[in-house]
XYZ file of C-alpha atoms in Angstrom:
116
model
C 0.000 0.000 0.000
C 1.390 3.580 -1.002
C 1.999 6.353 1.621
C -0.263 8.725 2.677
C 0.461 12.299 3.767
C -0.671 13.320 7.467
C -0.746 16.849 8.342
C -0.586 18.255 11.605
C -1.929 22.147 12.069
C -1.178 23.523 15.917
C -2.677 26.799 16.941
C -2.566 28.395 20.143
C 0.680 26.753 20.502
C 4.545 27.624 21.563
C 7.027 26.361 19.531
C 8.013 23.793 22.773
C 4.442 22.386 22.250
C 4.258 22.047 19.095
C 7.468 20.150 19.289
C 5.681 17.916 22.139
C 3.007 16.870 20.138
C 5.675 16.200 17.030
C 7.362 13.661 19.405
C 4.178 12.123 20.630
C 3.339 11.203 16.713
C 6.925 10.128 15.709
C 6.641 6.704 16.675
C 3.710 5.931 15.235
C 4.874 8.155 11.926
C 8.252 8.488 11.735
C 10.050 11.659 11.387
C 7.880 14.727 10.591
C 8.840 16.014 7.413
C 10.030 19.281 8.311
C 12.520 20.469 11.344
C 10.625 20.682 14.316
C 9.505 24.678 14.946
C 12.114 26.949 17.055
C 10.292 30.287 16.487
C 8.603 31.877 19.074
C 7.034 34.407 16.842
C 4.959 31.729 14.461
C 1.083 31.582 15.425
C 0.466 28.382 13.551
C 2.836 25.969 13.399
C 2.536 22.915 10.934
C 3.986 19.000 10.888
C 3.762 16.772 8.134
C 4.367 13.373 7.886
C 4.283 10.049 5.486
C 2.234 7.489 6.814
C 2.605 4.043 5.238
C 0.889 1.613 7.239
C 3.068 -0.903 6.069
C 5.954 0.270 7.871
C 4.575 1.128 10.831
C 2.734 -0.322 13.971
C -0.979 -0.892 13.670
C -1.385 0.169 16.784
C -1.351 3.749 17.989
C 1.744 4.829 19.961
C 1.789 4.252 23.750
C 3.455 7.352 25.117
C 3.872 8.897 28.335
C 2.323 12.190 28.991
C 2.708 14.938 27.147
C 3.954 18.161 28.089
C 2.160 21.377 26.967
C 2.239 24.924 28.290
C -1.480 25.835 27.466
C -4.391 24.254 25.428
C -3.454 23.566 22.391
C -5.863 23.148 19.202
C -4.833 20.428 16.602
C -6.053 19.981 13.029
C -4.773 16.127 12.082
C -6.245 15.756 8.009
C -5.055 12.571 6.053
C -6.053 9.215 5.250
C -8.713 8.189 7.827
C -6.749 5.520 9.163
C -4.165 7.833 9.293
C -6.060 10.877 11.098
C -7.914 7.697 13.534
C -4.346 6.718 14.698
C -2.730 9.886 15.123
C -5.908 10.844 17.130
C -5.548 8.443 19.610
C -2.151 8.584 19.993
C -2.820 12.674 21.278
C -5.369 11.328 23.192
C -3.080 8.859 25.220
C -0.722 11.605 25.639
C -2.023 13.992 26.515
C -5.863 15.227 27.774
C -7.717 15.632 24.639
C -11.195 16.958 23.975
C -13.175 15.909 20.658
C -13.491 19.765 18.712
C -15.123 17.834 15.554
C -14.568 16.072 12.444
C -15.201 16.462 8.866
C -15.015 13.339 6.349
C -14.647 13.405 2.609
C -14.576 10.590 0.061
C -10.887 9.876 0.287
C -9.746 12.164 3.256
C -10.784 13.250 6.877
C -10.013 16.021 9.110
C -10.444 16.020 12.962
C -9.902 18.886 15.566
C -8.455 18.100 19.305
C -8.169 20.564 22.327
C -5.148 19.768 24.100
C -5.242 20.408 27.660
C -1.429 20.688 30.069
């Protein structure tokens, strides 16, 4: 099965969160696709990454708490397996509240708060 991209849209976020949340996906992703943010002075800050479920774990990732210095709002859009997976890997990681979700024929986008 071909890769898939996953995209990862923080708002409300420092750049130290938005690396948090990065790390909490990596396992179950691999390496975002991008340098994880250092600027302090971005308002939106943006991970992608290329799932291929053949490479990776079925199974989201099991990681310890998350560390965040406010709530955080996360846009995950991709593949729905893709978007399911990264979903409940944030929600194992941190405290997550269900903002919504939006499903197209090939595609679907879901919104998290994240809560310190």
């Amino acid at each position: 099965m071909s890769g898939t991209e996953l995209t990862v849209t923080l708002s409300g976020a420092t750049a130290a969160d938005a690396r948090a949340v990065v790390r909490v996906l990596e396992p179950a992703f691999g390496q975002a696709k991008e340098e994880p943010p250092t600027s302090e002075d971005v308002t939106v800050h943006t991970a992608r990454f290329e799932h291929d479920p053949a490479d990776r774990a079925a199974e989201p990732a099991a990681g310890g708490p998350g560390h965040l210095s406010g709530a955080v709002t996360v846009t995950v859009q991709g593949a729905p397996e893709a978007v399911s997976m990264a979903r409940e890997s944030l929600a194992h990681a941190f405290t997550a509240q269900d903002q919504g979700s939006v499903s197209g024929d090939q595609e679907q986008e879901w919104q998290l708060l994240l809560e310190p």
